[in-house]
Coordinates of N, CA and C in Angstrom, one line a residue:
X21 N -38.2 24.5 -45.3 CA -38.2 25.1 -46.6 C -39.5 24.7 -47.3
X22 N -40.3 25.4 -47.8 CA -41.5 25.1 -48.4 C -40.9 24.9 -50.1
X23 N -41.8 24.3 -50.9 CA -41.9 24.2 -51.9 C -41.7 25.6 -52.7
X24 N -42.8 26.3 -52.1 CA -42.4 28.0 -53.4 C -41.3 28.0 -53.1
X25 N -40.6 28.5 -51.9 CA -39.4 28.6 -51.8 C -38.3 27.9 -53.1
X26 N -38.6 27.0 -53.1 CA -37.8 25.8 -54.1 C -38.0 26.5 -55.4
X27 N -39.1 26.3 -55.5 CA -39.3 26.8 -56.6 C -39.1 28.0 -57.7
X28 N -38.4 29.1 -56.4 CA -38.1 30.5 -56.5 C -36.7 30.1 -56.8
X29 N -35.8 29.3 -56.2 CA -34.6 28.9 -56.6 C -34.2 28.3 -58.1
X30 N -35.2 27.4 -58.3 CA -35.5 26.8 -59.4 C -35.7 27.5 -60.5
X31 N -36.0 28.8 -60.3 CA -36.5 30.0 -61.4 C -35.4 31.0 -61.5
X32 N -34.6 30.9 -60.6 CA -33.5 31.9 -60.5 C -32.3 30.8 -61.4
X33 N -32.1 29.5 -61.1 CA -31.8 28.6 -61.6 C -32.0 28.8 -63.0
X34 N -32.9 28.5 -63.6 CA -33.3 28.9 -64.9 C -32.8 29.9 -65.3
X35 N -32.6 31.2 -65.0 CA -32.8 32.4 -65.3 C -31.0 32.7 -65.4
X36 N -30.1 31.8 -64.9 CA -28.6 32.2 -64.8 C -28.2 32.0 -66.0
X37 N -27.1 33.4 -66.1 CA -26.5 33.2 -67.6 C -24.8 33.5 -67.1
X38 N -24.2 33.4 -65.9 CA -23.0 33.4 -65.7 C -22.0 33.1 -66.6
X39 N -22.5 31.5 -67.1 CA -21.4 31.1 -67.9 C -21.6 30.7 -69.6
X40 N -22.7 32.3 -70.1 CA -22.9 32.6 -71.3 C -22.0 32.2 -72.3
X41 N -21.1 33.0 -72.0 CA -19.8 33.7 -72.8 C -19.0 32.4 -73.1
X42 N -18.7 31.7 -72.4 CA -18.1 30.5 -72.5 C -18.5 29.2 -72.5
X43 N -20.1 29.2 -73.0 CA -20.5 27.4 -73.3 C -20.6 27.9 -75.1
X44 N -20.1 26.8 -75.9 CA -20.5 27.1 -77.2 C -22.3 27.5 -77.7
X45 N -22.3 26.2 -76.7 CA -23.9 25.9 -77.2 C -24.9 26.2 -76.3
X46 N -24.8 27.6 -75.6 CA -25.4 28.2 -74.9 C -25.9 27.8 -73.6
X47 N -26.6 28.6 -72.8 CA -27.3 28.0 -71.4 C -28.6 27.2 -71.7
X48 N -28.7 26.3 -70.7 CA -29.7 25.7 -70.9 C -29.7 25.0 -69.8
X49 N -29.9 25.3 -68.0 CA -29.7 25.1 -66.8 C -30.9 23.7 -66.7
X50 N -30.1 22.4 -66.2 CA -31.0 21.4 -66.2 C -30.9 20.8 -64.7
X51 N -31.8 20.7 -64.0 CA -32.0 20.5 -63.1 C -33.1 20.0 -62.4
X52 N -33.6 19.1 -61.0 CA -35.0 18.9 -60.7 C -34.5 18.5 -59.5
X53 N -35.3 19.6 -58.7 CA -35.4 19.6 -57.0 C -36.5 19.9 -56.9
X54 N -36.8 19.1 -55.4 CA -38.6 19.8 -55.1 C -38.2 19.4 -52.9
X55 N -39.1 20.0 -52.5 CA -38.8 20.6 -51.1 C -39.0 18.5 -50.7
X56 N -39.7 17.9 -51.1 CA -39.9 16.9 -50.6 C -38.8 15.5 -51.0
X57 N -38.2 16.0 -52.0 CA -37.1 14.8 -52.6 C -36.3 13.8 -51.7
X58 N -36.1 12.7 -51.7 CA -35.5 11.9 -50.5 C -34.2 11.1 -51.3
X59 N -33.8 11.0 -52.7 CA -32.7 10.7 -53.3 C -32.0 11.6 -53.7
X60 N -30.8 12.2 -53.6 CA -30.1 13.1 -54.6 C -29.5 12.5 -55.3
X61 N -29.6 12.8 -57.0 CA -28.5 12.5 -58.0 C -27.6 13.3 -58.0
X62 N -26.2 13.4 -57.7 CA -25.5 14.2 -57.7 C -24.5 14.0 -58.9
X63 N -24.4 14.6 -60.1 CA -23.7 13.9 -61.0 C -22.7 14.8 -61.6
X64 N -22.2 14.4 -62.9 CA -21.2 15.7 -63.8 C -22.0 16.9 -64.4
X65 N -22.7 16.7 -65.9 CA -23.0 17.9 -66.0 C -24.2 17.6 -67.5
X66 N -25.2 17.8 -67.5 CA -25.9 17.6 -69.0 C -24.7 17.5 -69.6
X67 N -25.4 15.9 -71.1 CA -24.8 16.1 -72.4 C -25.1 16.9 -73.0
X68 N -25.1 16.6 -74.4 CA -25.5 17.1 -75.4 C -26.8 16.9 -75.9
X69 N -27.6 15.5 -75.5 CA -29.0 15.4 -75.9 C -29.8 15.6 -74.7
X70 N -29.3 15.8 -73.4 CA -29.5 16.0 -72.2 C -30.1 17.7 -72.2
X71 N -28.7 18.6 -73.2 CA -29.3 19.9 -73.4 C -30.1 20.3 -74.1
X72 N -30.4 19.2 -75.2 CA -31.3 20.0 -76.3 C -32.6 19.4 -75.5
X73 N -32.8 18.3 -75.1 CA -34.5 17.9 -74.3 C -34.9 18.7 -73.3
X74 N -33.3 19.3 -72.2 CA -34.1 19.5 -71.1 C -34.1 19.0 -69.8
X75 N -34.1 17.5 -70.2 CA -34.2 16.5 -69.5 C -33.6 16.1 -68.8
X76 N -33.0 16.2 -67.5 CA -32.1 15.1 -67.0 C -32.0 13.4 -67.4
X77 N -31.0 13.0 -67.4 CA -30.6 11.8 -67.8 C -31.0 11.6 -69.0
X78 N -31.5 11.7 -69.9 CA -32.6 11.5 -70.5 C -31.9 11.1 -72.4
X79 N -31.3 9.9 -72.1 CA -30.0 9.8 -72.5 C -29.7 8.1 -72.2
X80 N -28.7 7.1 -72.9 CA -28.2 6.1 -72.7 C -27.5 5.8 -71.5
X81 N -26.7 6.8 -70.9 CA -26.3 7.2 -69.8 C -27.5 6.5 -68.3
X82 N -28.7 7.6 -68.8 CA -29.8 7.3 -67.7 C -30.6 6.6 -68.1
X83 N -30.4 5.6 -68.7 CA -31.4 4.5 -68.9 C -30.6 3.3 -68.3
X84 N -28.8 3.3 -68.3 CA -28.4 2.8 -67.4 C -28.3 2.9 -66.2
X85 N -28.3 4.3 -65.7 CA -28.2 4.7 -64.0 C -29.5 4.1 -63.3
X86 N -30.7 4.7 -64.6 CA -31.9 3.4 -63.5 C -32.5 2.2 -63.6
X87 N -31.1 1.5 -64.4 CA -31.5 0.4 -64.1 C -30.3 0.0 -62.9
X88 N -29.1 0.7 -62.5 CA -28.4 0.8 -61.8 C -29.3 1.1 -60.3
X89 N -30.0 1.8 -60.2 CA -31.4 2.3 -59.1 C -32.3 1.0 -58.7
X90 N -32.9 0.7 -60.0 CA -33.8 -0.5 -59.6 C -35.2 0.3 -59.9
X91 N -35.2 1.6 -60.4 CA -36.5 2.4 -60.9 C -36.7 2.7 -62.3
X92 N -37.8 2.9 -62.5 CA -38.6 3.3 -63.7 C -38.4 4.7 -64.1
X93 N -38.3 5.4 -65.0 CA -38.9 6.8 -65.3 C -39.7 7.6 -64.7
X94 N -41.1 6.9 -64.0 CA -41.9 7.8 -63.6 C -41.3 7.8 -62.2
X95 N -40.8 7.0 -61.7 CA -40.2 7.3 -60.3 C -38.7 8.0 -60.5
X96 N -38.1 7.9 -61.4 CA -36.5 8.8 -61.6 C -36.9 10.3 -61.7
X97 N -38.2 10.4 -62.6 CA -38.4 11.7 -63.1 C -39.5 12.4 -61.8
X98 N -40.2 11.6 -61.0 CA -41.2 12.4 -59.5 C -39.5 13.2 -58.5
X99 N -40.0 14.3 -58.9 CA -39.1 15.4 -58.3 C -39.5 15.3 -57.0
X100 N -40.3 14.5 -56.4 CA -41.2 14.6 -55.1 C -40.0 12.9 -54.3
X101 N -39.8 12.5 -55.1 CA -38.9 11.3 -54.8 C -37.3 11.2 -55.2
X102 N -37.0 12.2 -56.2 CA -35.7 11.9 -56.8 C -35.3 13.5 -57.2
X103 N -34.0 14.1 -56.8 CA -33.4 14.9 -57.0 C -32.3 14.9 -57.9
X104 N -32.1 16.0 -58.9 CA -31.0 15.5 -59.6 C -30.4 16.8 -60.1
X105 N -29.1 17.1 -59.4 CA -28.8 18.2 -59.0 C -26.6 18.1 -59.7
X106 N -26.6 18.4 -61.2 CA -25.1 17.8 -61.2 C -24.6 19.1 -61.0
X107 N -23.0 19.0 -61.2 CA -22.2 19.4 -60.9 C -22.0 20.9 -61.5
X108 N -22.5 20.6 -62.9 CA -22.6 21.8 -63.5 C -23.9 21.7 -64.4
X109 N -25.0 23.2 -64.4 CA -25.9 22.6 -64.8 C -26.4 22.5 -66.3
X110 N -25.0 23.3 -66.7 CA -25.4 23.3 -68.6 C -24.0 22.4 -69.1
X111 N -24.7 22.3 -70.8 CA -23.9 21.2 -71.1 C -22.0 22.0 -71.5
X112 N -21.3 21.4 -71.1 CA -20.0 22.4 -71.1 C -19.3 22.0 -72.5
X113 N -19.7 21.0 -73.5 CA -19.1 21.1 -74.7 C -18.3 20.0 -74.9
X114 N -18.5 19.7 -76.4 CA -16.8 18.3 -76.3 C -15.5 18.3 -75.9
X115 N -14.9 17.6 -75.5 CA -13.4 17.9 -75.2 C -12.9 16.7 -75.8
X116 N -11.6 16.7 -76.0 CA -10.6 15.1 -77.0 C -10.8 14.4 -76.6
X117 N -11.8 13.8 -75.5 CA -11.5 12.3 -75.1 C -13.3 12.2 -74.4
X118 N -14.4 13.4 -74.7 CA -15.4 13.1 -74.4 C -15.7 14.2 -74.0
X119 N -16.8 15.4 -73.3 CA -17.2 16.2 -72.8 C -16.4 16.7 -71.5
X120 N -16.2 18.0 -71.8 CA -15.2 19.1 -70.9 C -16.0 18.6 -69.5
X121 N -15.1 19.0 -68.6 CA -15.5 19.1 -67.4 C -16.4 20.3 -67.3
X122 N -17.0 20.1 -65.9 CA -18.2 21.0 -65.5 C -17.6 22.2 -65.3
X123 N -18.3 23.6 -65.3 CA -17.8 24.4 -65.0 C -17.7 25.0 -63.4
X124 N -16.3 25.4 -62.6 CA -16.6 25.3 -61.3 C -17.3 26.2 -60.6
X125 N -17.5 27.8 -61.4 CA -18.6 28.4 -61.3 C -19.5 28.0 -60.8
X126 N -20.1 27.4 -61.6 CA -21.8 26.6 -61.3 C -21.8 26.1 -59.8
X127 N -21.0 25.4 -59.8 CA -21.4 25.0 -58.1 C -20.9 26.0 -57.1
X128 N -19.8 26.7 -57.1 CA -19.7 27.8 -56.3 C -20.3 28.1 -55.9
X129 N -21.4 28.8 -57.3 CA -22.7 29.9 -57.1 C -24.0 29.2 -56.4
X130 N -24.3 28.0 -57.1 CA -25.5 27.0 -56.4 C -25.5 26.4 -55.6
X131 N -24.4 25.2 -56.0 CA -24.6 24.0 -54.9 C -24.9 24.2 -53.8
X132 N -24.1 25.0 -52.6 CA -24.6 24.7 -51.1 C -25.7 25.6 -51.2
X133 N -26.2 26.3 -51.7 CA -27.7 27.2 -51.4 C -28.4 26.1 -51.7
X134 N -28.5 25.1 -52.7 CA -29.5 24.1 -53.0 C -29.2 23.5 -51.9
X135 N -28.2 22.6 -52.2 CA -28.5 21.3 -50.7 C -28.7 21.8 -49.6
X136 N -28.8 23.2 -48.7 CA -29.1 23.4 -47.8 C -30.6 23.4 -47.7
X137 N -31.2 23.4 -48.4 CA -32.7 23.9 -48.9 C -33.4 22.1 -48.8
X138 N -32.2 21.4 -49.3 CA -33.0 19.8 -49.8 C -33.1 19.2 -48.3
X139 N -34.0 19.2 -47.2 CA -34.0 19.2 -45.9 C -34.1 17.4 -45.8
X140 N -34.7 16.7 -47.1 CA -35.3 15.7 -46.7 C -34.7 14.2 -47.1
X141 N -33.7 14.7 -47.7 CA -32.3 13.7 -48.9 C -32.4 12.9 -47.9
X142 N -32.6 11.5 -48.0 CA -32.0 9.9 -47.0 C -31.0 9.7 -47.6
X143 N -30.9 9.5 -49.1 CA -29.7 9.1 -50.0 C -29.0 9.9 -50.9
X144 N -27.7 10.1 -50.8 CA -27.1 11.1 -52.0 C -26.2 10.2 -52.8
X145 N -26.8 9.9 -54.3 CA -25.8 9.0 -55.0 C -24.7 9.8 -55.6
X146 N -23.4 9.2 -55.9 CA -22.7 10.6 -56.2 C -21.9 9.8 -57.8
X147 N -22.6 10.5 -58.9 CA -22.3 9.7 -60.4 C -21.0 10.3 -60.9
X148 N -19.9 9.8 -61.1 CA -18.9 10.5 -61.5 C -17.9 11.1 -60.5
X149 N -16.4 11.0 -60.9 CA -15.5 12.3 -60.0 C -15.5 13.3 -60.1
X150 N -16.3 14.2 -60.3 CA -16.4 15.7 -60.0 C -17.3 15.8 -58.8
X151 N -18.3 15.0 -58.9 CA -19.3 14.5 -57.5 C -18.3 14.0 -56.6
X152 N -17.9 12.9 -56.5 CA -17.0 12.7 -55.3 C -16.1 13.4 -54.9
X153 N -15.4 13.9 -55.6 CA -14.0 15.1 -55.0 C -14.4 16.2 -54.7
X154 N -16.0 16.7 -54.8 CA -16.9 17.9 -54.4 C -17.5 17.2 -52.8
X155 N -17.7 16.4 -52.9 CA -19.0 15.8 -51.6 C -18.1 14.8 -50.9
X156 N -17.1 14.3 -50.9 CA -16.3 13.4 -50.1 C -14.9 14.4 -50.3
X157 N -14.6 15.4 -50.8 CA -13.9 16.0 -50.2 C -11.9 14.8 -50.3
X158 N -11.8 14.5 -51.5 CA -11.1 13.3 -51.7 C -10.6 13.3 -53.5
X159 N -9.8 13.9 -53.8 CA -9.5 14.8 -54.8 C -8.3 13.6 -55.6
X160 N -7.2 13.3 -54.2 CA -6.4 12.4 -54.5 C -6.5 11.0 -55.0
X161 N -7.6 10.7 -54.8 CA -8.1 9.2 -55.2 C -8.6 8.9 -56.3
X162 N -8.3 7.9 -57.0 CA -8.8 7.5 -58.4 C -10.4 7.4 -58.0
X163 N -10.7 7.6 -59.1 CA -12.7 7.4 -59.1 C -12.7 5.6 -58.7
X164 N -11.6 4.9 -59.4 CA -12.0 2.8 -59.0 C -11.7 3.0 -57.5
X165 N -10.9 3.7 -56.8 CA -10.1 3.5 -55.5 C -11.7 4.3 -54.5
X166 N -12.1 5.5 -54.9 CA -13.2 5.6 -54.0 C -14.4 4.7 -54.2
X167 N -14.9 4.6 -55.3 CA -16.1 3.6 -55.5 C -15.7 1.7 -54.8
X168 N -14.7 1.2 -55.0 CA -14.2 0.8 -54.2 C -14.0 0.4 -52.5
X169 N -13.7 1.9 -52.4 CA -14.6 2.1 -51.1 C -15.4 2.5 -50.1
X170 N -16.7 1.7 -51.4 CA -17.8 2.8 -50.9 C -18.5 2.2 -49.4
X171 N -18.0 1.1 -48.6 CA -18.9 1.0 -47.6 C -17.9 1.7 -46.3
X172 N -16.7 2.4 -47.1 CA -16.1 2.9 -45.5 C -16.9 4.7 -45.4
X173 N -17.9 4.8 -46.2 CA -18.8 6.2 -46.2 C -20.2 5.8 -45.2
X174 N -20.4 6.6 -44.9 CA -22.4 6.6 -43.9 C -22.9 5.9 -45.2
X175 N -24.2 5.6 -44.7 CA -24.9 4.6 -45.8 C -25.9 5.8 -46.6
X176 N -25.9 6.8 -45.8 CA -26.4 8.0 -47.0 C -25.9 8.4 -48.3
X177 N -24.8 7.8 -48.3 CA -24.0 8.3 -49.7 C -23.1 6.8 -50.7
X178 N -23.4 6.6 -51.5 CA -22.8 6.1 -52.2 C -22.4 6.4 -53.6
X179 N -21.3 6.1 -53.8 CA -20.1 6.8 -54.7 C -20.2 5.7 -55.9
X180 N -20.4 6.4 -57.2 CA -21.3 5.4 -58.4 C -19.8 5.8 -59.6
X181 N -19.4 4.8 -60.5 CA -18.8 5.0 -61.8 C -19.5 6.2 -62.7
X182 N -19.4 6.8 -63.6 CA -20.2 7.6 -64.6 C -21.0 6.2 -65.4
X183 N -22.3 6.3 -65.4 CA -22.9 4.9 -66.5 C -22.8 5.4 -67.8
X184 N -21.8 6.3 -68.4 CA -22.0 6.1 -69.7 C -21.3 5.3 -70.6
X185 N -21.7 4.9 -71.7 CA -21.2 3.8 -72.4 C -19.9 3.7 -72.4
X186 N -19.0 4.8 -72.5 CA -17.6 4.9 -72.8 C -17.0 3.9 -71.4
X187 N -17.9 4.0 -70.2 CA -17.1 3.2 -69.1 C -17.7 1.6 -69.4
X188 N -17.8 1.5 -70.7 CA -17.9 -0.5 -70.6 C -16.8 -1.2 -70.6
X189 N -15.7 -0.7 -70.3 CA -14.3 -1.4 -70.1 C -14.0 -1.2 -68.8
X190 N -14.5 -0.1 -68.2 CA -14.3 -0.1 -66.8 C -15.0 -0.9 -65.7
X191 N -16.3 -1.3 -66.2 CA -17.5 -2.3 -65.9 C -16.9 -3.5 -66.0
X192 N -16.4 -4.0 -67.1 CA -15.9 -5.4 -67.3 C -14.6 -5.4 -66.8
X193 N -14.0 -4.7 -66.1 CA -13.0 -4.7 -65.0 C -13.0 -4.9 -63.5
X194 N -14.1 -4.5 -63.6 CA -14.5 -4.2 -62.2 C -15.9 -5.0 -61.6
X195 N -15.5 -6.4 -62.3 CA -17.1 -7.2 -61.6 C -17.5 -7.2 -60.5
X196 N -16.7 -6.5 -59.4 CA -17.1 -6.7 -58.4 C -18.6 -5.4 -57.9
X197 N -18.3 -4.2 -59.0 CA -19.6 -3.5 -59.0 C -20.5 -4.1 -58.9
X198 N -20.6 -4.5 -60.1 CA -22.4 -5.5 -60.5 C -22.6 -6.4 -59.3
X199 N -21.5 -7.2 -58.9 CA -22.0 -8.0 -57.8 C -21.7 -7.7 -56.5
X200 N -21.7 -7.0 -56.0 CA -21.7 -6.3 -54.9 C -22.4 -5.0 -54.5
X201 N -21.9 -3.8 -55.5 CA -22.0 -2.5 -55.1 C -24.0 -2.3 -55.3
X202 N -24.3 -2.6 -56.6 CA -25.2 -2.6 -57.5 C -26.5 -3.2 -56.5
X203 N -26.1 -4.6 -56.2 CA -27.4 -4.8 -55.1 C -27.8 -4.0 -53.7
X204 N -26.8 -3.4 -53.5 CA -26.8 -2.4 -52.0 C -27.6 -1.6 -52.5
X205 N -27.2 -0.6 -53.3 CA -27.3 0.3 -54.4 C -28.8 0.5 -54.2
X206 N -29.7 -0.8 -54.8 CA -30.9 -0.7 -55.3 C -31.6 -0.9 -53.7
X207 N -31.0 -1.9 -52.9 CA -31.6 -1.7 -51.1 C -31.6 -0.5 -50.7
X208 N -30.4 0.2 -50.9 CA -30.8 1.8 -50.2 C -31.7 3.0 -50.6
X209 N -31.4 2.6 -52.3 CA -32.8 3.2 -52.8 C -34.0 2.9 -52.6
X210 N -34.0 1.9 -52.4 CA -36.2 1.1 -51.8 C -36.1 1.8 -50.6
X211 N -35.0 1.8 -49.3 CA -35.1 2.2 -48.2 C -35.7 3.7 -48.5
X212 N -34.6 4.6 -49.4 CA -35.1 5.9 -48.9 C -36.3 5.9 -49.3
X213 N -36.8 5.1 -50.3 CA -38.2 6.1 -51.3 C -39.3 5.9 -50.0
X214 N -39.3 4.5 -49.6 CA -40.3 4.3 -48.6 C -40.2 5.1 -46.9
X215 N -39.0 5.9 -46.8 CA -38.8 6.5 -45.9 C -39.8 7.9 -45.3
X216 N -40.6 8.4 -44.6 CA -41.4 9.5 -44.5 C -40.3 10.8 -44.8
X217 N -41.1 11.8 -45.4 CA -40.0 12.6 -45.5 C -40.7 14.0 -44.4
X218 N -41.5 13.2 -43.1 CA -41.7 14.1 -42.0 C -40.6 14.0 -41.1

């Protein structure tokens, strides 16, 4: 897969208005793939300040996920090193206890056209349960019960909490993240970045 290629995806990406009719606050597809990326973020779906910048992560959320990584911005944001591909690509709106789930649309239509295209992924992190019950294929399991068990997966993939603030209760529950999950975490990410992506 060459880059234009990607890039013609990336534009068609942009250009989808499927789920017009039903975001309040319109489309605004956020995404960043490039033919050479070796991490995928695989996550839930733009916030709300996530949709008005543009930005992936770009947000309290993702200033925790990379320090969760062990990287900087200019390495989260090199599309040549880091993919970030969620679940749904516009923001889906508030719901009573925090933002609506993704729309299932969206990945229907994209997802496996993308990841088939991403030739060079070493690592796919998977932020959130809409990512894991999509890519581990594991619907029945609490989000604590798979993250949990994230070393019975290939070392390509690891299964991450959502980092947004609302989970600081589920953090201080769960020490054994920070001390366990979190240092692998940041070794498998140095492994891929430095990995050839020939």
């Amino acid at each position: 897969m060459t880059q234009a290629q990607i890039d013609i995806i990336s534009q068609q990406i942009k250009q989808c208005r499927l789920c017009e009719s039903r975001l309040a606050h319109g489309v605004n597809p956020v995404v960043q793939i490039h033919s050479k990326a070796k991490i995928l973020i695989a996550g839930q779906a733009p916030g709300l300040a996530v949709h008005q910048s543009g930005i992936p992560f770009n947000d309290a959320s993702g200033d925790r996920l990379r320090d969760w990584l062990g990287i900087d911005k200019a390495v989260f944001y090199d599309p040549e090193k880091v993919a970030i591909l969620p679940m749904g690509f516009c923001y889906p709106g508030k719901g009573k206890s925090g933002d609506l789930p993704p729309l299932k649309i969206c990945a229907q239509t994209w997802r496996e056209h993308v990841l088939a295209e991403l030739t060079h992924i070493k690592l796919t992190v998977l932020v959130g349960k809409y990512a894991q019950d999509y890519h581990l294929n594991e619907t029945k399991q609490s989000l604590t019960q798979t993250v949990q068990d994230w070393q019975k997966y290939p070392d390509s993939i690891l299964p991450l909490p959502h980092p947004s603030p609302r989970n600081n209760i589920w953090l201080a529950k769960n020490p054994w993240f920070a001390e366990k999950l979190l240092p692998e975490l940041k070794r498998r990410v140095n492994q891929a970045l430095a990995m050839s992506s020939i």
